[in-house]
mmCIF file of C-alpha atoms in Angstrom:
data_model
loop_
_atom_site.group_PDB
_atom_site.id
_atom_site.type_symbol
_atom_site.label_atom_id
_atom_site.label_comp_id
_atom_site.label_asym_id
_atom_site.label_seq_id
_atom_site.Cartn_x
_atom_site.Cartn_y
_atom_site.Cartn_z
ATOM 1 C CA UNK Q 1 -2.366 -3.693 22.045
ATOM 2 C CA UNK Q 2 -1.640 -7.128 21.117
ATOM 3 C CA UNK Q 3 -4.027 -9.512 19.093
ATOM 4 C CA UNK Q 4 -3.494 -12.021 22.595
ATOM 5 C CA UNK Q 5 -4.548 -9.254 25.102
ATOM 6 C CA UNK Q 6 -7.576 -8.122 22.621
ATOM 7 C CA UNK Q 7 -10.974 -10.172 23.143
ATOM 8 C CA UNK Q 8 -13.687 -9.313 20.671
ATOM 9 C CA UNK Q 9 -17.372 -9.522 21.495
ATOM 10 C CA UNK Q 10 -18.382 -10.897 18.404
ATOM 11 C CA UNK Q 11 -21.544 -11.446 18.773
ATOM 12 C CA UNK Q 12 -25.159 -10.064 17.334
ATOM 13 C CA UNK Q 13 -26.526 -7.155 19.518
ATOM 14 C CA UNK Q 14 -30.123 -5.409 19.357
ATOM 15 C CA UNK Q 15 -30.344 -2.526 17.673
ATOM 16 C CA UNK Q 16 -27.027 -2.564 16.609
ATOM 17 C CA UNK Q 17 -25.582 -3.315 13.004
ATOM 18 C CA UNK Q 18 -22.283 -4.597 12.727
ATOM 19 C CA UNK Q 19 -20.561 -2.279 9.849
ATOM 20 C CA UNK Q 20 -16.769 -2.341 8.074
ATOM 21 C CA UNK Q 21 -15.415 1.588 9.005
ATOM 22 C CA UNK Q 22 -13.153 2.785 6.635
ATOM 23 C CA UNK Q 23 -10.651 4.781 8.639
ATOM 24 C CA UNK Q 24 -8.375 7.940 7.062
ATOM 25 C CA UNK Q 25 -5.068 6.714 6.773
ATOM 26 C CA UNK Q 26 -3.285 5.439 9.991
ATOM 27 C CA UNK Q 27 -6.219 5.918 12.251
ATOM 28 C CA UNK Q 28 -7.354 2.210 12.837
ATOM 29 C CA UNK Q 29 -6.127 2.253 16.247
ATOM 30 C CA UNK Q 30 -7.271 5.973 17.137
ATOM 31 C CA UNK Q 31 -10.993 4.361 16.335
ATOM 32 C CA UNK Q 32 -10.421 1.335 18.319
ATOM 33 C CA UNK Q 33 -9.438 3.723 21.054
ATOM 34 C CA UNK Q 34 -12.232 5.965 19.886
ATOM 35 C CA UNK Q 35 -14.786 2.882 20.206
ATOM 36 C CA UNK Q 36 -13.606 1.608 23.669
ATOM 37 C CA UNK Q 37 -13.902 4.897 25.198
ATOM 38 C CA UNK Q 38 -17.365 5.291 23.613
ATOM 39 C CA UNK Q 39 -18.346 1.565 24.988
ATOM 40 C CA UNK Q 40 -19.053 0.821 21.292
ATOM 41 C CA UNK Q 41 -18.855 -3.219 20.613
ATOM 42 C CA UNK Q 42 -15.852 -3.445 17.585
ATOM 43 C CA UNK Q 43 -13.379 -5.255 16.425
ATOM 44 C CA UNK Q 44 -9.783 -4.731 14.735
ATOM 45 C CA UNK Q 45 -7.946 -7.551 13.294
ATOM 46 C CA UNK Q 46 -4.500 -7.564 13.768
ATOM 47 C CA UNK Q 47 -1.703 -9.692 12.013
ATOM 48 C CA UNK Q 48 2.164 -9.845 12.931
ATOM 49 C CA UNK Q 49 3.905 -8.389 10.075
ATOM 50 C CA UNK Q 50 8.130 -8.655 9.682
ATOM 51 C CA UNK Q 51 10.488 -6.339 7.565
ATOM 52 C CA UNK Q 52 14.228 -5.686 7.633
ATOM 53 C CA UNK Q 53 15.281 -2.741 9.048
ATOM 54 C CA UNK Q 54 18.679 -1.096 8.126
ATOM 55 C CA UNK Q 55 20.855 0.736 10.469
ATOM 56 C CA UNK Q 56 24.065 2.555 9.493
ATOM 57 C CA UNK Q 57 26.488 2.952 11.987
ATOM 58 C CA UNK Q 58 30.003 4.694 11.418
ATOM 59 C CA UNK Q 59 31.171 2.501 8.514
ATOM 60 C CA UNK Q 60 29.024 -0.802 8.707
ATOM 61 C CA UNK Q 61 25.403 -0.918 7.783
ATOM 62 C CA UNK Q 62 22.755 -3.949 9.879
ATOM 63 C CA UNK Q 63 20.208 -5.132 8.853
ATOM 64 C CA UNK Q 64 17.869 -7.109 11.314
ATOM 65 C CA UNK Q 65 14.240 -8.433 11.331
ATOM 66 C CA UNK Q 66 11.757 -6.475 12.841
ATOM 67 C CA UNK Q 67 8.160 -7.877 13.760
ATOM 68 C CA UNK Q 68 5.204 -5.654 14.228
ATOM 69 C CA UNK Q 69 1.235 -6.009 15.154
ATOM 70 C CA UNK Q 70 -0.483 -3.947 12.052
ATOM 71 C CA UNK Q 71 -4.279 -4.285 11.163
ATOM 72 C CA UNK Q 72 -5.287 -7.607 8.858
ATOM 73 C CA UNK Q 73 -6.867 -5.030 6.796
ATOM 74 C CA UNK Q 74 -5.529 -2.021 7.018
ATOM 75 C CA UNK Q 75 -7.857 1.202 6.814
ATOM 76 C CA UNK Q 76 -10.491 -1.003 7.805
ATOM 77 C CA UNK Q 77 -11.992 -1.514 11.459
ATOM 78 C CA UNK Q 78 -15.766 -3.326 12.092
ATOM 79 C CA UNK Q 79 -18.343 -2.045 14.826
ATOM 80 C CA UNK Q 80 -21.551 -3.603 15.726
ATOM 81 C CA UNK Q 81 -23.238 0.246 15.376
ATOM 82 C CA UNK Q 82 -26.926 1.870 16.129
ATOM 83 C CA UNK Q 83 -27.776 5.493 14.526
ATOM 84 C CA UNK Q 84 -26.773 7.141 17.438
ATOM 85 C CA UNK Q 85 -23.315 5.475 16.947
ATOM 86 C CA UNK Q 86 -23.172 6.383 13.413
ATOM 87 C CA UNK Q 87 -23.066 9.899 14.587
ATOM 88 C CA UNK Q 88 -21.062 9.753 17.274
ATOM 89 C CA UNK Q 89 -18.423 7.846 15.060
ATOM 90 C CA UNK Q 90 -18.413 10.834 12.559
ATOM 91 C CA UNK Q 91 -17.360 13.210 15.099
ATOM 92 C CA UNK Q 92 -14.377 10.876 15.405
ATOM 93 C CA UNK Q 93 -12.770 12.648 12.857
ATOM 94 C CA UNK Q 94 -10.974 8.955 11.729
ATOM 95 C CA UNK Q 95 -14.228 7.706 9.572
ATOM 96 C CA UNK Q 96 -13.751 8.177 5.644
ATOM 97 C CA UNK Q 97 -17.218 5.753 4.819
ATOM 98 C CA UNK Q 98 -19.403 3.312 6.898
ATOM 99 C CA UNK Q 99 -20.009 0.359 4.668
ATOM 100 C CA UNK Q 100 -23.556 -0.553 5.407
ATOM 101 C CA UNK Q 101 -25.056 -3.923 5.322
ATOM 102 C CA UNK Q 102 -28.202 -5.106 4.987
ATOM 103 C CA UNK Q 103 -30.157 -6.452 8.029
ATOM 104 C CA UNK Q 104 -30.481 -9.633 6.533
ATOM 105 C CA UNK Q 105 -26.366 -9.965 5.820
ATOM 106 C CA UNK Q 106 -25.860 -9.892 9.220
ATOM 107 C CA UNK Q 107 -24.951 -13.243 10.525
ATOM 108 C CA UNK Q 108 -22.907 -13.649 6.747
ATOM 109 C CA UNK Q 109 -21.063 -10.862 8.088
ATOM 110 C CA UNK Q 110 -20.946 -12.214 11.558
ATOM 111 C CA UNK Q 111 -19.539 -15.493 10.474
ATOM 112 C CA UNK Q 112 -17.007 -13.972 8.407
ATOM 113 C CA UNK Q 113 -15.445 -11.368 11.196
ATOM 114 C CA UNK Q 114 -15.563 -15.181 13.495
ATOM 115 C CA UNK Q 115 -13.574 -17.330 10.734
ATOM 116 C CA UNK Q 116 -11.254 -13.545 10.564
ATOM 117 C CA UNK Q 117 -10.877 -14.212 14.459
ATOM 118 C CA UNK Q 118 -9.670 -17.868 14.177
ATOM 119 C CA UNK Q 119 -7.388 -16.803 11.315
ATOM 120 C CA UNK Q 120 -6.196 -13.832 13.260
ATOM 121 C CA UNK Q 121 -5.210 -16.480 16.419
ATOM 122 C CA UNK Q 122 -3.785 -19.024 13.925
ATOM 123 C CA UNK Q 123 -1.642 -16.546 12.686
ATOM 124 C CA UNK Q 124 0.467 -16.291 15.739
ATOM 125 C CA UNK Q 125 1.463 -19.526 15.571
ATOM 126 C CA UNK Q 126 1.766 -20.112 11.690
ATOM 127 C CA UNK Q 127 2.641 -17.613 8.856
ATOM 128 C CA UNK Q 128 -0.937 -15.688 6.969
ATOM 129 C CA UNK Q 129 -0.830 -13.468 4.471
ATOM 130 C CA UNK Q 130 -3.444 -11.609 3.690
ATOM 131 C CA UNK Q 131 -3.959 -11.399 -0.824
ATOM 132 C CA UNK Q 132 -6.690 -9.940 -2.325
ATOM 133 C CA UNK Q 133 -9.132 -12.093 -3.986
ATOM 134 C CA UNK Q 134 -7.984 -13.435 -7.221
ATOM 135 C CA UNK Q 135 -10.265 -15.645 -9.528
ATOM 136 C CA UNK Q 136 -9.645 -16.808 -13.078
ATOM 137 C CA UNK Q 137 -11.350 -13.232 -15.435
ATOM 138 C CA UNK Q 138 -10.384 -10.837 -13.054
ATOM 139 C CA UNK Q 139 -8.706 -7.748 -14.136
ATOM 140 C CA UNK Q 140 -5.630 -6.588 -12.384
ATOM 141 C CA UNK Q 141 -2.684 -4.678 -12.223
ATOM 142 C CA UNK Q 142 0.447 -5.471 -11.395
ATOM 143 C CA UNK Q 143 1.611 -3.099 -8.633
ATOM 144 C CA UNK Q 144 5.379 -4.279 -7.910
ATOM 145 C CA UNK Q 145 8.245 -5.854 -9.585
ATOM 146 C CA UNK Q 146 9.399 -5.818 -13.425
ATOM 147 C CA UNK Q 147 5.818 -5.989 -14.479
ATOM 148 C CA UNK Q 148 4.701 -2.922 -12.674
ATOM 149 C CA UNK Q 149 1.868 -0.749 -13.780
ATOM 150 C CA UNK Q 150 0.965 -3.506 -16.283
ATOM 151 C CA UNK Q 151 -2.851 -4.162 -16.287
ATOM 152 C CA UNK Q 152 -3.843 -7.762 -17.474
ATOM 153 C CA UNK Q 153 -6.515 -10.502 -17.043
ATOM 154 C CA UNK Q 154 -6.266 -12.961 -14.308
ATOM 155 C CA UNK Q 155 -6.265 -16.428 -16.801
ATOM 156 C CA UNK Q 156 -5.601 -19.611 -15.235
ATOM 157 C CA UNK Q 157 -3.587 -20.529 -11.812
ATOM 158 C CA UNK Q 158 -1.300 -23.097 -11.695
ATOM 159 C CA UNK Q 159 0.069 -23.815 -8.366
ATOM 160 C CA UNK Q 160 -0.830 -22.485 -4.678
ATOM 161 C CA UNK Q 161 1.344 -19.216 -5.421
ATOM 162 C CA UNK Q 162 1.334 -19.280 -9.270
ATOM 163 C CA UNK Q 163 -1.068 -17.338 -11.618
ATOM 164 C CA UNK Q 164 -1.064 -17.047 -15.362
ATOM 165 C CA UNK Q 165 -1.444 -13.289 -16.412
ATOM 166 C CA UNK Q 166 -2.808 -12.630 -20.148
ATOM 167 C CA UNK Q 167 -1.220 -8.915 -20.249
ATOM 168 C CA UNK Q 168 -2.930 -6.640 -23.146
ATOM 169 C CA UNK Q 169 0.047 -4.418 -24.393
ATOM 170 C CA UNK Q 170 -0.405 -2.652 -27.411
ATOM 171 C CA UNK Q 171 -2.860 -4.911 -28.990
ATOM 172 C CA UNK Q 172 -0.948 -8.384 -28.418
ATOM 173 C CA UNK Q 173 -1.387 -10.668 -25.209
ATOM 174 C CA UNK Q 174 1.659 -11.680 -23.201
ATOM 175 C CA UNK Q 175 1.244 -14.744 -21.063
ATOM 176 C CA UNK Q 176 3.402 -14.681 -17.839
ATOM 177 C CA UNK Q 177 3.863 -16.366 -14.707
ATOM 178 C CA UNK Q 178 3.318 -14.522 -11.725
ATOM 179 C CA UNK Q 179 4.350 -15.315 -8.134
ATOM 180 C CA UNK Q 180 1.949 -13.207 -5.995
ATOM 181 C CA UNK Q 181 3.834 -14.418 -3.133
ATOM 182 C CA UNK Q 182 6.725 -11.890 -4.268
ATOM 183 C CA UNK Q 183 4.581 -9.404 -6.410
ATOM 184 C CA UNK Q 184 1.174 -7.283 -5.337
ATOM 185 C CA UNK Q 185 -1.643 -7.466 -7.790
ATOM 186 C CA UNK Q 186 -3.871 -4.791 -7.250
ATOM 187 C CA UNK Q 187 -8.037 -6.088 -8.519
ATOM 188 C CA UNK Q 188 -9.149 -3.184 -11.359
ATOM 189 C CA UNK Q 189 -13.100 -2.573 -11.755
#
């Protein structure tokens, strides 16, 4: 099911709480699937993703771009829930946690999943990436490249794609320019 095709109700409903699922591995679509049968409002974000794919054929070896719809977040889904709904979701078999939110939250958390939809539709037409949240005093770790497995403190960014990373190895710092637009940084508690 494409992002296009897909039209939210994003909207606030009575007795109903709209709450991030965190889905078992894989399963985001099973509990869209699992929501829509139920007639349970929700909401999956998707986001066009490419990779190369390599093909080996007698002697010569292709490679060629391949484009797929994944979730924005993935292992994440949102439904506007009521306790009845909570336990009907369980029996899903697909939920891992229901983040709740407070009653109050609500329309912060509306007006986030509506600025997620006009991302999600802006995406199709330009490229989005989704990075987690990185603010000067942040710890992290670096989870890809030549710096892998090294934890460090977020220190200063520089450009739109470059961070400064003071890395703690063996007592000394190490200051080193990271493009997260090539590397994964992973936020530590």
């Amino acid at each position: 099911m494409s992002s296009s095709t897909y039209s939210p109700q994003l909207q606030l409903f009575p007795q109903r709480h709209w709450t991030p699922v965190y889905s078992r591995a894989l399963h985001e679509y099973r509990l869209q699937k699992f929501f829509s049968a139920h007639a349970i409002p929700h909401y999956l974000p998707l986001l066009k993703r490419s990779s190369y794919k390599t093909v080996r054929s007698a002697n010569r070896t292709y490679q060629y771009l391949q484009e797929r719809i994944r979730p924005m977040f993935p292992g994440y889904i949102f439904a506007a829930l009521s306790k009845d709904d909570e336990a009907l979701a369980w029996r899903s078999k697909s939920v891992v946690r229901l983040l709740h939110q407070d009653a109050d939250k609500q329309d912060c958390l509306l007006q986030e999943l509506l600025l997620i939809r006009r991302l999600e539709l802006a995406a199709q037409t330009e490229k989005l990436e989704v990075l987690p949240e990185l603010v000067p005093g942040k710890k992290v770790m670096i989870a890809a490249g030549p710096w892998e497995g090294i934890y460090g403190v977020l220190q200063e960014r520089r450009k739109e794609h470059h961070f400064i990373v003071n890395l703690h190895i063996m007592g000394q710092a190490i200051a080193t320019e990271i493009d997260v637009s090539q590397l994964q940084l992973l936020e530590v508690s």
